[in-house]
CSV table of C-alpha atoms and ligand atoms in Angstrom, one decimal:
chain,number,residue,atom,x,y,z
Z,727,UNK,CA,-15.9,2.0,4.4
Z,728,UNK,CA,-17.3,5.5,4.4
Z,729,UNK,CA,-17.5,7.5,7.6
Z,730,UNK,CA,-20.3,10.2,8.0
Z,731,UNK,CA,-19.8,13.0,10.4
Z,732,UNK,CA,-22.4,15.3,11.8
Z,733,UNK,CA,-21.5,18.9,12.2
Z,734,UNK,CA,-21.2,18.3,15.9
Z,735,UNK,CA,-19.0,15.3,15.5
Z,736,UNK,CA,-16.8,17.3,13.1
Z,737,UNK,CA,-16.0,20.0,15.5
Z,738,UNK,CA,-15.6,17.5,18.3
Z,739,UNK,CA,-12.8,15.8,16.3
Z,740,UNK,CA,-10.4,18.8,16.8
Z,741,UNK,CA,-11.1,18.7,20.6
Z,742,UNK,CA,-10.7,15.0,20.8
Z,743,UNK,CA,-7.4,15.2,19.0
Z,744,UNK,CA,-6.1,17.7,21.3
Z,745,UNK,CA,-7.3,16.1,24.5
Z,746,UNK,CA,-6.3,12.6,23.6
Z,747,UNK,CA,-2.6,12.8,24.6
Z,748,UNK,CA,-1.8,10.5,27.3
Z,749,UNK,CA,1.7,10.4,28.7
Z,750,UNK,CA,3.4,7.2,29.5
Z,751,UNK,CA,6.1,6.1,32.0
Z,752,UNK,CA,9.2,5.1,30.0
Z,753,UNK,CA,11.3,2.0,30.5
Z,754,UNK,CA,13.3,-0.3,28.2
Z,755,UNK,CA,16.8,-0.3,27.0
Z,756,UNK,CA,16.9,3.1,25.2
Z,757,UNK,CA,18.0,5.8,27.7
Z,758,UNK,CA,15.6,8.8,27.5
Z,759,UNK,CA,16.0,12.3,28.7
Z,760,UNK,CA,13.7,13.3,31.5
Z,761,UNK,CA,10.3,14.2,30.2
Z,762,UNK,CA,11.3,13.2,26.6
Z,763,UNK,CA,8.3,12.3,24.6
Z,764,UNK,CA,8.4,8.9,22.9
Z,765,UNK,CA,6.8,7.8,19.7
Z,766,UNK,CA,6.8,4.1,18.5
Z,767,UNK,CA,6.1,3.4,14.9
Z,768,UNK,CA,5.1,-0.2,13.8
Z,769,UNK,CA,6.0,-0.8,10.1
Z,770,UNK,CA,8.8,0.6,8.0
Z,771,UNK,CA,6.9,0.8,4.8
Z,772,UNK,CA,5.5,3.9,3.0
Z,773,UNK,CA,3.4,5.2,5.8
Z,774,UNK,CA,5.5,4.2,8.8
Z,775,UNK,CA,8.9,5.3,7.5
Z,776,UNK,CA,7.4,8.6,6.4
Z,777,UNK,CA,5.9,9.3,9.8
Z,778,UNK,CA,9.0,8.3,11.6
Z,779,UNK,CA,11.3,10.6,9.5
Z,780,UNK,CA,8.9,13.6,9.5
Z,781,UNK,CA,8.4,13.5,13.3
Z,782,UNK,CA,12.1,13.8,13.8
Z,783,UNK,CA,12.3,16.5,11.1
Z,784,UNK,CA,9.6,18.6,12.8
Z,785,UNK,CA,10.8,18.0,16.4
Z,786,UNK,CA,14.1,16.3,17.0
Z,787,UNK,CA,13.5,16.4,20.8
Z,788,UNK,CA,11.0,13.5,20.3
Z,789,UNK,CA,12.4,10.0,20.5
Z,790,UNK,CA,11.2,7.9,17.6
Z,791,UNK,CA,11.5,4.1,17.5
Z,792,UNK,CA,10.6,2.3,14.3
Z,793,UNK,CA,9.8,-1.4,14.5
Z,794,UNK,CA,10.2,-3.3,11.3
Z,795,UNK,CA,11.1,-7.0,10.9
Z,796,UNK,CA,13.0,-6.7,7.6
Z,797,UNK,CA,16.4,-4.9,7.2
Z,798,UNK,CA,15.5,-4.5,3.5
Z,799,UNK,CA,12.1,-3.2,2.4
Z,800,UNK,CA,11.1,-4.1,-1.1
Z,801,UNK,CA,8.6,-1.6,-2.5
Z,802,UNK,CA,5.5,-2.8,-4.2
Z,803,UNK,CA,5.7,0.3,-6.6
Z,804,UNK,CA,7.8,-0.9,-9.6
Z,805,UNK,CA,7.5,-4.6,-8.5
Z,806,UNK,CA,5.4,-5.1,-11.6
Z,807,UNK,CA,8.3,-3.6,-13.6
Z,808,UNK,CA,10.5,-6.4,-12.1
Z,809,UNK,CA,8.0,-9.0,-13.3
Z,810,UNK,CA,8.0,-7.5,-16.7
Z,811,UNK,CA,11.8,-7.6,-16.9
Z,812,UNK,CA,12.3,-3.9,-16.8
Z,813,UNK,CA,13.9,-3.7,-13.4
Z,814,UNK,CA,15.8,-6.0,-11.1
Z,815,UNK,CA,14.7,-6.7,-7.5
Z,816,UNK,CA,17.5,-4.8,-6.1
Z,817,UNK,CA,16.2,-1.7,-7.9
Z,818,UNK,CA,13.2,-1.7,-5.5
Z,819,UNK,CA,15.1,-2.4,-2.3
Z,820,UNK,CA,15.2,0.3,0.5
Z,821,UNK,CA,17.1,0.3,3.8
Z,822,UNK,CA,16.9,2.3,7.0
Z,823,UNK,CA,20.5,3.6,7.1
Z,824,UNK,CA,19.6,7.2,6.4
Z,825,UNK,CA,16.7,7.2,8.8
Z,826,UNK,CA,19.0,6.1,11.5
Z,827,UNK,CA,22.1,8.2,10.7
Z,828,UNK,CA,20.6,11.4,9.4
Z,829,UNK,CA,17.4,11.6,11.3
Z,830,UNK,CA,18.1,9.7,14.5
Z,831,UNK,CA,15.4,7.3,14.2
Z,832,UNK,CA,15.9,4.2,16.3
Z,833,UNK,CA,15.2,1.2,14.1
Z,834,UNK,CA,14.6,-2.2,15.7
Z,835,UNK,CA,14.4,-5.1,13.3
Z,836,UNK,CA,11.7,-7.2,15.1
Z,837,UNK,CA,8.0,-7.8,14.9
Z,838,UNK,CA,5.4,-6.2,17.1
Z,839,UNK,CA,3.3,-9.0,18.5
Z,840,UNK,CA,1.1,-7.3,21.1
Z,841,UNK,CA,-0.1,-3.8,21.6
Z,842,UNK,CA,-1.3,-2.9,25.1
Z,843,UNK,CA,-3.5,0.2,24.4
Z,844,UNK,CA,-4.3,0.9,28.0
Z,845,UNK,CA,-0.8,0.8,29.2
Z,846,UNK,CA,0.8,2.4,26.1
Z,847,UNK,CA,3.2,-0.3,25.4
Z,848,UNK,CA,4.2,-2.7,22.5
Z,849,UNK,CA,5.6,-6.1,23.0
Z,850,UNK,CA,8.1,-7.4,20.4
Z,851,UNK,CA,8.6,-11.0,19.3
Z,852,UNK,CA,12.2,-10.8,20.5
Z,853,UNK,CA,10.9,-10.1,24.1
Z,854,UNK,CA,11.5,-6.3,24.3
Z,855,UNK,CA,8.7,-4.1,25.6
Z,856,UNK,CA,8.5,-0.4,24.3
Z,857,UNK,CA,6.5,2.3,26.0
Z,858,UNK,CA,5.1,5.1,24.0
Z,859,UNK,CA,3.3,8.5,24.4
Z,860,UNK,CA,1.9,8.0,20.9
Z,861,UNK,CA,1.9,4.9,18.7
Z,862,UNK,CA,1.8,4.9,14.9
Z,863,UNK,CA,0.7,1.7,13.3
Z,864,UNK,CA,1.3,1.3,9.5
Z,865,UNK,CA,1.3,-2.5,9.1
Z,866,UNK,CA,-0.1,-2.6,5.7
Z,867,UNK,CA,-2.4,-5.5,4.6
Z,868,UNK,CA,-3.2,-9.0,5.5
Z,869,UNK,CA,-4.8,-11.5,3.0
Z,870,UNK,CA,-8.1,-13.2,3.4
Z,871,UNK,CA,-7.1,-16.6,1.9
Z,872,UNK,CA,-10.2,-18.4,3.1
Z,873,UNK,CA,-12.4,-16.3,0.7
Z,874,UNK,CA,-11.3,-18.5,-2.3
Z,875,UNK,CA,-11.9,-22.2,-1.9
Z,876,UNK,CA,-8.6,-24.2,-2.4
Z,877,UNK,CA,-6.3,-21.1,-1.9
Z,878,UNK,CA,-4.0,-20.8,1.2
Z,879,UNK,CA,-0.9,-19.1,2.3
Z,880,UNK,CA,1.1,-22.2,1.4
Z,881,UNK,CA,-0.3,-22.1,-2.2
Z,882,UNK,CA,0.6,-18.4,-2.5
Z,883,UNK,CA,4.1,-19.1,-1.5
Z,884,UNK,CA,4.6,-21.9,-3.9
Z,885,UNK,CA,2.2,-22.4,-6.8
Z,886,UNK,CA,-0.1,-19.4,-7.1
Z,887,UNK,CA,1.8,-16.4,-5.8
Z,888,UNK,CA,-0.2,-13.1,-5.2
Z,889,UNK,CA,2.8,-10.8,-5.5
Z,890,UNK,CA,1.0,-8.2,-3.5
Z,891,UNK,CA,3.8,-7.8,-0.8
Z,892,UNK,CA,7.0,-7.3,-2.7
Z,893,UNK,CA,10.0,-9.6,-2.1
Z,894,UNK,CA,10.1,-13.4,-2.5
Z,895,UNK,CA,6.8,-13.6,-4.3
Z,896,UNK,CA,7.8,-10.9,-6.8
Z,897,UNK,CA,10.8,-13.1,-7.6
Z,898,UNK,CA,8.7,-16.3,-7.7
Z,899,UNK,CA,6.2,-14.8,-10.2
Z,900,UNK,CA,9.0,-13.5,-12.3
Z,901,UNK,CA,10.6,-16.9,-12.3
Z,902,UNK,CA,7.4,-18.6,-13.2
Z,903,UNK,CA,6.9,-16.2,-16.1
Z,904,UNK,CA,10.4,-16.9,-17.5
Z,905,UNK,CA,10.0,-20.7,-17.1
Z,906,UNK,CA,6.4,-20.7,-18.5
Z,907,UNK,CA,5.9,-22.6,-21.9
Z,908,UNK,CA,5.2,-20.5,-24.9
Z,909,UNK,CA,1.5,-21.0,-25.6
Z,910,UNK,CA,0.4,-21.3,-21.9
Z,911,UNK,CA,-1.6,-18.4,-20.5
Z,912,UNK,CA,-0.9,-16.1,-17.6
Z,913,UNK,CA,-4.1,-15.8,-15.4
Z,914,UNK,CA,-4.5,-12.8,-13.1
Z,915,UNK,CA,-7.3,-12.7,-10.6
Z,916,UNK,CA,-7.8,-9.3,-8.9
Z,917,UNK,CA,-10.1,-9.0,-5.9
Z,918,UNK,CA,-13.1,-6.8,-5.3
Z,919,UNK,CA,-12.7,-3.3,-3.7
Z,920,UNK,CA,-11.2,-2.2,-1.4
Z,921,UNK,CA,-7.7,-3.4,-1.9
Z,922,UNK,CA,-4.1,-2.2,-2.1
Z,923,UNK,CA,-3.3,-0.3,-5.2
Z,924,UNK,CA,-6.4,-0.4,-7.4
Z,925,UNK,CA,-4.4,-0.1,-10.7
Z,926,UNK,CA,-1.8,-2.6,-9.6
Z,927,UNK,CA,-3.2,-5.8,-11.3
Z,928,UNK,CA,-3.8,-3.9,-14.6
Z,929,UNK,CA,-0.3,-2.4,-14.7
Z,930,UNK,CA,0.9,-5.9,-14.0
Z,931,UNK,CA,-1.2,-7.3,-16.9
Z,932,UNK,CA,0.3,-4.6,-19.2
Z,933,UNK,CA,4.0,-5.3,-18.3
Z,934,UNK,CA,3.5,-9.1,-18.5
Z,935,UNK,CA,1.8,-8.7,-22.0
Z,936,UNK,CA,4.9,-6.5,-22.9
Z,937,UNK,CA,7.1,-9.4,-21.9
Z,938,UNK,CA,5.0,-12.1,-23.6
Z,939,UNK,CA,4.9,-10.2,-26.8
Z,940,UNK,CA,8.7,-10.3,-27.0
Z,941,UNK,CA,9.4,-13.7,-25.4
Z,942,UNK,CA,6.4,-15.9,-25.7
Z,943,UNK,CA,4.3,-14.8,-28.6
Z,944,UNK,CA,1.9,-17.8,-28.4
Z,945,UNK,CA,0.8,-16.8,-24.9
Z,946,UNK,CA,-1.7,-14.2,-23.6
Z,947,UNK,CA,-3.0,-12.7,-20.3
Z,948,UNK,CA,-6.5,-13.5,-19.0
Z,949,UNK,CA,-7.8,-11.2,-16.2
Z,950,UNK,CA,-10.6,-12.8,-14.2
Z,951,UNK,CA,-11.9,-9.9,-12.2
Z,952,UNK,CA,-14.2,-9.9,-9.2
Z,953,UNK,CA,-15.3,-6.4,-10.3
Z,954,UNK,CA,-17.4,-4.8,-13.0
Z,955,UNK,CA,-14.9,-2.0,-13.6
Z,956,UNK,CA,-11.4,-1.0,-12.5
Z,957,UNK,CA,-9.1,2.0,-11.9
Z,958,UNK,CA,-8.0,3.9,-14.9
Z,959,UNK,CA,-10.0,1.5,-17.1
Z,960,UNK,CA,-10.4,3.8,-20.1
Z,961,UNK,CA,-6.7,4.6,-20.3
Z,962,UNK,CA,-5.5,1.1,-19.7
Z,963,UNK,CA,-8.0,-0.3,-22.4
Z,964,UNK,CA,-6.8,2.2,-24.9
Z,965,UNK,CA,-3.2,1.4,-24.2
Z,966,UNK,CA,-3.9,-2.4,-24.5
Z,967,UNK,CA,-5.6,-1.9,-27.9
Z,968,UNK,CA,-2.6,0.0,-29.1
Z,969,UNK,CA,0.3,-2.0,-27.7
Z,970,UNK,CA,-1.1,-5.5,-27.2
Z,971,UNK,CA,-4.1,-6.1,-29.5
Z,972,UNK,CA,-5.7,-9.5,-28.6
Z,973,UNK,CA,-3.1,-10.2,-25.9
Z,974,UNK,CA,-5.1,-9.2,-22.8
Z,975,UNK,CA,-8.5,-10.7,-22.3
Z,976,UNK,CA,-10.3,-8.9,-19.3
Z,977,UNK,CA,-13.4,-10.6,-18.0
Z,978,UNK,CA,-15.7,-8.7,-15.6
Z,979,UNK,CA,-17.2,-10.5,-12.6
Z,980,UNK,CA,-20.7,-10.8,-14.2
Z,981,UNK,CA,-19.0,-12.1,-17.4
Z,982,UNK,CA,-17.4,-15.2,-15.8
Z,983,UNK,CA,-14.6,-13.3,-14.1
Z,984,UNK,CA,-15.4,-14.0,-10.6
Z,985,UNK,CA,-13.2,-16.7,-9.1
Z,986,UNK,CA,-14.8,-19.0,-6.7
Z,987,UNK,CA,-12.2,-21.7,-6.2
Z,988,UNK,CA,-8.7,-22.7,-7.2
Z,989,UNK,CA,-6.8,-26.0,-7.6
Z,990,UNK,CA,-3.1,-25.0,-7.1
Z,991,UNK,CA,-1.9,-28.6,-8.1
Z,992,UNK,CA,-3.7,-28.5,-11.4
Z,993,UNK,CA,-3.1,-24.7,-11.9
Z,994,UNK,CA,-6.8,-24.1,-12.6
Z,995,UNK,CA,-9.2,-21.4,-11.5
Z,996,UNK,CA,-12.9,-22.0,-11.2
Z,997,UNK,CA,-15.4,-19.3,-12.2
Z,998,UNK,CA,-19.1,-19.1,-12.8
Z,999,UNK,CA,-18.5,-19.9,-16.5
Z,1000,UNK,CA,-16.1,-22.8,-16.0
Z,1001,UNK,CA,-12.5,-23.7,-15.2
Z,1002,UNK,CA,-9.6,-21.7,-16.6
Z,1003,UNK,CA,-6.1,-23.1,-16.7
Z,1004,UNK,CA,-2.9,-21.1,-16.6
Z,1005,UNK,CA,0.8,-21.6,-17.0
Z,1006,UNK,CA,1.2,-18.9,-14.3
Z,1007,UNK,CA,-1.7,-18.1,-12.0
Z,1008,UNK,CA,-1.6,-14.9,-10.0
Z,1009,UNK,CA,-4.3,-14.9,-7.4
Z,1010,UNK,CA,-4.7,-11.7,-5.5
Z,1011,UNK,CA,-7.0,-12.5,-2.6
Z,1012,UNK,CA,-9.4,-10.0,-0.8
Z,1013,UNK,CA,-7.5,-8.0,1.9
Z,1014,UNK,CA,-7.9,-6.5,5.4
Z,1015,UNK,CA,-5.7,-4.4,7.7
Z,1016,UNK,CA,-2.4,-6.0,8.8
Z,1017,UNK,CA,-2.6,-8.7,11.4
Z,1018,UNK,CA,-1.3,-6.7,14.4
Z,1019,UNK,CA,-4.1,-4.1,13.8
Z,1020,UNK,CA,-6.8,-6.8,14.0
Z,1021,UNK,CA,-5.1,-8.4,17.0
Z,1022,UNK,CA,-5.0,-5.1,18.8
Z,1023,UNK,CA,-8.7,-4.5,18.2
Z,1024,UNK,CA,-8.0,-1.5,16.0
Z,1025,UNK,CA,-10.3,-2.8,13.1
Z,1026,UNK,CA,-14.1,-2.7,12.8
Z,1027,UNK,CA,-16.4,-5.1,11.0
Z,1028,UNK,CA,-15.0,-4.0,7.6
Z,1029,UNK,CA,-11.6,-5.5,8.6
Z,1030,UNK,CA,-10.0,-1.9,8.3
Z,1031,UNK,CA,-9.2,0.6,11.0
Z,1032,UNK,CA,-11.6,3.6,11.6
Z,1033,UNK,CA,-9.6,6.8,12.4
Z,1034,UNK,CA,-10.1,10.5,13.2
Z,1035,UNK,CA,-9.5,12.0,9.7
Z,1036,UNK,CA,-7.5,15.0,11.2
Z,1037,UNK,CA,-4.9,13.1,13.2
Z,1038,UNK,CA,-5.4,9.5,12.0
Z,1039,UNK,CA,-5.8,8.5,15.6
Z,1040,UNK,CA,-7.9,5.4,16.1
Z,1041,UNK,CA,-11.5,6.0,17.0
Z,1042,UNK,CA,-11.3,2.8,19.0
Z,1043,UNK,CA,-8.0,3.1,20.9
Z,1044,UNK,CA,-6.8,6.7,21.7
Z,1045,UNK,CA,-3.1,7.3,21.5
Z,1046,UNK,CA,-2.7,4.9,18.5
Z,1047,UNK,CA,-2.6,6.6,15.0
Z,1048,UNK,CA,-3.3,4.1,12.2
Z,1049,UNK,CA,-2.1,5.2,8.7
Z,1050,UNK,CA,-1.6,3.7,5.2
Z,1051,UNK,CA,-3.4,0.8,3.7
Z,1052,UNK,CA,-4.6,-0.4,7.1
Z,1053,UNK,CA,-6.8,2.7,7.8
Z,1054,UNK,CA,-10.2,3.9,6.5
Z,1055,UNK,CA,-9.2,7.2,4.7
Z,1056,UNK,CA,-12.5,8.1,2.9
Z,1057,UNK,CA,-11.9,8.8,-0.8
Z,1058,UNK,CA,-8.1,8.1,-0.6
Z,1059,UNK,CA,-7.0,5.0,-2.3
Z,1060,UNK,CA,-4.7,2.4,-0.7
Z,1061,UNK,CA,-1.5,3.6,-2.3
Z,1062,UNK,CA,2.0,4.2,-1.3
Z,1063,UNK,CA,1.9,7.9,-2.0
Z,1064,UNK,CA,-1.3,8.2,0.0
Z,1065,UNK,CA,0.2,6.3,2.9
Z,1066,UNK,CA,3.3,8.6,2.8
Z,1067,UNK,CA,1.0,11.7,2.7
Z,1068,UNK,CA,-0.9,10.4,5.8
Z,1069,UNK,CA,2.4,9.7,7.5
Z,1070,UNK,CA,3.5,13.3,7.1
Z,1071,UNK,CA,0.1,14.7,8.2
Z,1072,UNK,CA,0.1,12.3,11.2
Z,1073,UNK,CA,3.7,13.3,12.1
Z,1074,UNK,CA,2.5,17.0,12.1
Z,1075,UNK,CA,-0.5,16.1,14.3
Z,1076,UNK,CA,1.6,14.1,16.8
Z,1077,UNK,CA,4.1,16.8,17.2
Z,1078,UNK,CA,1.4,19.3,17.9
Z,1079,UNK,CA,-0.3,17.0,20.3
Z,1080,UNK,CA,3.0,16.3,22.2
Z,1081,UNK,CA,3.6,20.1,22.3
Z,1082,UNK,CA,0.1,20.6,23.8
Z,1083,UNK,CA,-1.2,22.2,20.7
Z,1084,UNK,CA,-4.3,21.5,18.7
Z,1085,UNK,CA,-3.7,19.6,15.3
Z,1086,UNK,CA,-4.5,21.5,12.2
Z,1087,UNK,CA,-6.9,20.1,9.6
Z,1088,UNK,CA,-4.9,18.2,6.9
Z,1089,UNK,CA,-4.4,18.5,3.2
Z,1090,UNK,CA,-3.7,15.2,1.7
Z,1091,UNK,CA,-2.4,14.3,-1.7
Z,1092,UNK,CA,-2.2,11.2,-4.0
Z,1093,UNK,CA,-0.3,10.8,-7.3
Z,1094,UNK,CA,-0.2,7.5,-9.0
Z,1095,UNK,CA,1.7,6.5,-12.2
Z,1096,UNK,CA,1.1,3.2,-14.1
Z,1097,UNK,CA,3.2,1.9,-16.9
Z,1098,UNK,CA,1.3,0.4,-19.8
Z,1099,UNK,CA,4.5,-0.2,-21.8
Z,1100,UNK,CA,8.1,0.9,-21.5
Z,1101,UNK,CA,7.5,4.2,-23.2
Z,1102,UNK,CA,3.8,4.5,-22.4
Z,1103,UNK,CA,2.7,5.8,-19.0
Z,1104,UNK,CA,-0.5,7.0,-17.5
Z,1105,UNK,CA,-1.3,8.8,-14.2
Z,1106,UNK,CA,-3.9,10.2,-11.8
Z,1107,UNK,CA,-3.4,12.8,-9.2
Z,1108,UNK,CA,-5.8,14.1,-6.5
Z,1109,UNK,CA,-5.8,16.5,-3.5
Z,1110,UNK,CA,-8.1,15.8,-0.5
Z,1111,UNK,CA,-9.7,17.8,2.2
Z,1112,UNK,CA,-11.7,17.1,5.3
Z,1113,UNK,CA,-15.5,17.8,5.2
Z,1114,UNK,CA,-18.4,16.6,7.2
Z,1115,UNK,CA,-18.5,13.7,4.7
Z,1116,UNK,CA,-15.0,12.7,5.9
Z,1117,UNK,CA,-11.9,12.9,3.6
Z,1118,UNK,CA,-13.1,13.9,0.0
Z,1119,UNK,CA,-11.1,14.7,-3.1
Z,1120,UNK,CA,-11.3,18.4,-4.2
Z,1121,UNK,CA,-12.9,18.7,-7.6
Z,1122,UNK,CA,-10.6,20.2,-10.1
Z,1123,UNK,CA,-7.5,19.9,-8.0
Z,1124,UNK,CA,-6.0,16.9,-9.7
Z,1125,UNK,CA,-6.4,15.1,-12.9
Z,1126,UNK,CA,-6.0,12.2,-15.1
Z,1127,UNK,CA,-3.9,11.6,-18.2
Z,1128,UNK,CA,-6.2,12.8,-21.0
Z,1129,UNK,CA,-7.9,10.1,-23.1
Z,1130,UNK,CA,-6.7,11.8,-26.2
Z,1131,UNK,CA,-3.0,12.2,-25.0
Z,1132,UNK,CA,-0.6,11.8,-27.9
Z,1133,UNK,CA,2.5,9.5,-28.1
Z,1134,UNK,CA,4.8,12.3,-26.8
Z,1135,UNK,CA,2.7,12.9,-23.7
Z,1136,UNK,CA,2.4,9.2,-22.9
Z,1137,UNK,CA,6.1,8.8,-23.3
Z,1138,UNK,CA,6.7,11.8,-21.0
Z,1139,UNK,CA,4.3,10.1,-18.4
Z,1140,UNK,CA,6.6,7.0,-18.5
Z,1141,UNK,CA,9.6,9.3,-17.8
Z,1142,UNK,CA,7.6,11.0,-15.0
Z,1143,UNK,CA,6.8,7.6,-13.5
Z,1144,UNK,CA,10.5,6.8,-13.1
Z,1145,UNK,CA,11.0,10.3,-11.5
Z,1146,UNK,CA,8.1,9.7,-9.2
Z,1147,UNK,CA,9.6,6.5,-7.9
Z,1148,UNK,CA,13.1,8.1,-7.3
Z,1149,UNK,CA,11.6,11.1,-5.5
Z,1150,UNK,CA,9.2,9.2,-3.3
Z,1151,UNK,CA,11.9,6.7,-2.3
Z,1152,UNK,CA,14.3,9.5,-1.6
Z,1153,UNK,CA,11.7,11.4,0.4
Z,1154,UNK,CA,10.8,8.4,2.6
Z,1155,UNK,CA,13.9,6.3,3.1
Z,1156,UNK,CA,16.7,8.6,1.5
A,548,LIG,C1,1.9,-4.5,-7.4
A,548,LIG,C2,1.7,-3.2,-6.7
A,548,LIG,C3,2.1,-2.1,-7.3
A,548,LIG,C4,2.0,-0.8,-6.6
A,548,LIG,N1,2.3,0.3,-7.2
A,548,LIG,C5,2.1,1.5,-6.5
A,548,LIG,C6,2.4,2.8,-7.1
A,548,LIG,O1,3.0,2.8,-8.3
A,548,LIG,N2,2.3,3.9,-6.4
A,548,LIG,C7,1.7,3.9,-5.2
A,548,LIG,O2,1.6,5.0,-4.6
A,548,LIG,N3,1.4,2.7,-4.5
A,548,LIG,C8,1.6,1.5,-5.2
A,548,LIG,N4,1.3,0.3,-4.5
A,548,LIG,C9,0.6,0.3,-3.2
A,548,LIG,C10,1.7,0.5,-2.1
A,548,LIG,O3,2.6,-0.5,-2.1
A,548,LIG,C11,0.9,0.5,-0.8
A,548,LIG,O4,-0.3,1.3,-0.8
A,548,LIG,C12,1.8,1.0,0.4
A,548,LIG,O5,2.9,0.0,0.5
A,548,LIG,C13,1.1,1.1,1.7
A,548,LIG,O6,1.9,1.5,2.7
A,548,LIG,P1,1.8,0.9,4.2
A,548,LIG,O7,2.8,1.7,5.0
A,548,LIG,O8,0.4,1.0,4.5
A,548,LIG,O9,2.2,-0.5,4.1
A,548,LIG,P2,3.6,-1.2,3.6
A,548,LIG,O10,4.3,-0.2,2.7
A,548,LIG,O11,3.3,-2.6,3.1
A,548,LIG,O12,4.3,-1.3,5.0
A,548,LIG,C14,3.9,-2.1,6.0
A,548,LIG,C15,5.2,-2.5,6.8
A,548,LIG,O13,4.8,-3.0,8.1
A,548,LIG,C16,5.5,-4.0,8.5
A,548,LIG,N5,4.8,-4.8,9.6
A,548,LIG,C17,3.6,-5.4,9.4
A,548,LIG,N6,3.3,-6.0,10.6
A,548,LIG,C18,4.2,-5.6,11.5
A,548,LIG,C19,4.4,-5.9,12.9
A,548,LIG,N7,3.5,-6.6,13.5
A,548,LIG,N8,5.5,-5.4,13.5
A,548,LIG,C20,6.4,-4.6,12.8
A,548,LIG,N9,6.3,-4.4,11.4
A,548,LIG,C21,5.2,-4.9,10.8
A,548,LIG,C22,5.8,-4.8,7.2
A,548,LIG,O14,6.9,-5.7,7.3
A,548,LIG,C23,5.9,-3.7,6.2
A,548,LIG,O15,7.2,-3.3,6.0
A,548,LIG,C24,1.5,-0.8,-5.2
A,548,LIG,C25,1.1,-2.1,-4.7
A,548,LIG,C26,1.2,-3.3,-5.4
A,548,LIG,C27,0.9,-4.6,-4.7
């Protein structure tokens, strides 16, 4: 996943970014002014919606078309809160009305099925073809179902949901939890790195434990992990001991946590130390960049998209910027806040490129809150810069909830988590 740059490569990145602008010939249904520059954005999630909005904010002369199949986008952030009964599904619903009305983004609810990088065009499932000067792809993730014997997309949609794209599977997992017999266990199977939202499975375990404690006191959560350690581990473990003693059983990969196969009809999970049965089984499979990125040849052997870290322009196909979970962004985690930060940096780069200017080196940010219990939050924040080692976090410019944080601080963190969501959603879609 890491990209090394020599000093020469590093300085060449600036020049490549500036020289890579290729102008297309426009066509299609939307009338454009003569010489008007056109950007197409694939994906209206955290990365894509941010890029679309900020390009228009920075230069309203640029036409921006956002392609997103869903009229309502359900955010993964706070989807664990829905499963834990602390939020409703409608609380995590976002729409594109403000992007359209206040920012003049053209939103097409369709799916991009083909990218012609040589001719700078995108074909949509509905038959439309969109020409672009610059394309932004933020398609999120796809799942590698084949990595786990017995698992499949069909099993994920019915018996063993991953709940790692918010929406119907969030509701299915919530329903399964509610209908589960008291005394049955919830089994969560997180994948190895890299994957979307590294603290996500552990926040989920926390909020499910909170639900079980109140509603099904005979049940517990078993985490069968592919990894040896996980994000914010010390903070989560401390919270679990305090709030849910004996309720969350985390097993590292080498301690029998690694899942090799599943049997959805029996609701069992096979590990190196035997079979584990669950009343609810949440299998989160290994991941890769969203399907359209792979089909367009934007991925490398890792399954993710290598990019120029200044402009997020693909190092494989010039003119296409890949942001969010799909791209390889050095030390940045695959988070919604990181995707949005990359969306803004990319917007600024694209505007400069289309104005014939050289993009400036980026400053990128991530903040991530997790809820361990309704009044118990934890967080991590980081600022990133570009060096010859790629995107690295700046030491001292960020932080983690201190291990010795007292109850008041932890309660404040939970309040800040709610504020984080409202601010981020407002910034991107509002
Ligand atoms: C349980 C959970 C909790 C999380 N909590 C947090 C959190 O608290 N904080 C945080 O920062 N992050 C969190 N995340 C991570 C966050 O959701 C992702 O990192 C973020 O959504 C990535 O943004 P993206 O733009 O790359 O992808 P997405 O936001 O998934 O957007 C991708 C969009 O592209 C669209 N798309 C895909 N293919 C096509 C195509 N061919 N044509 C058109 N459109 C297409 C999809 O419909 C989708 O709307 C969480 C994730 C999970 C699973």
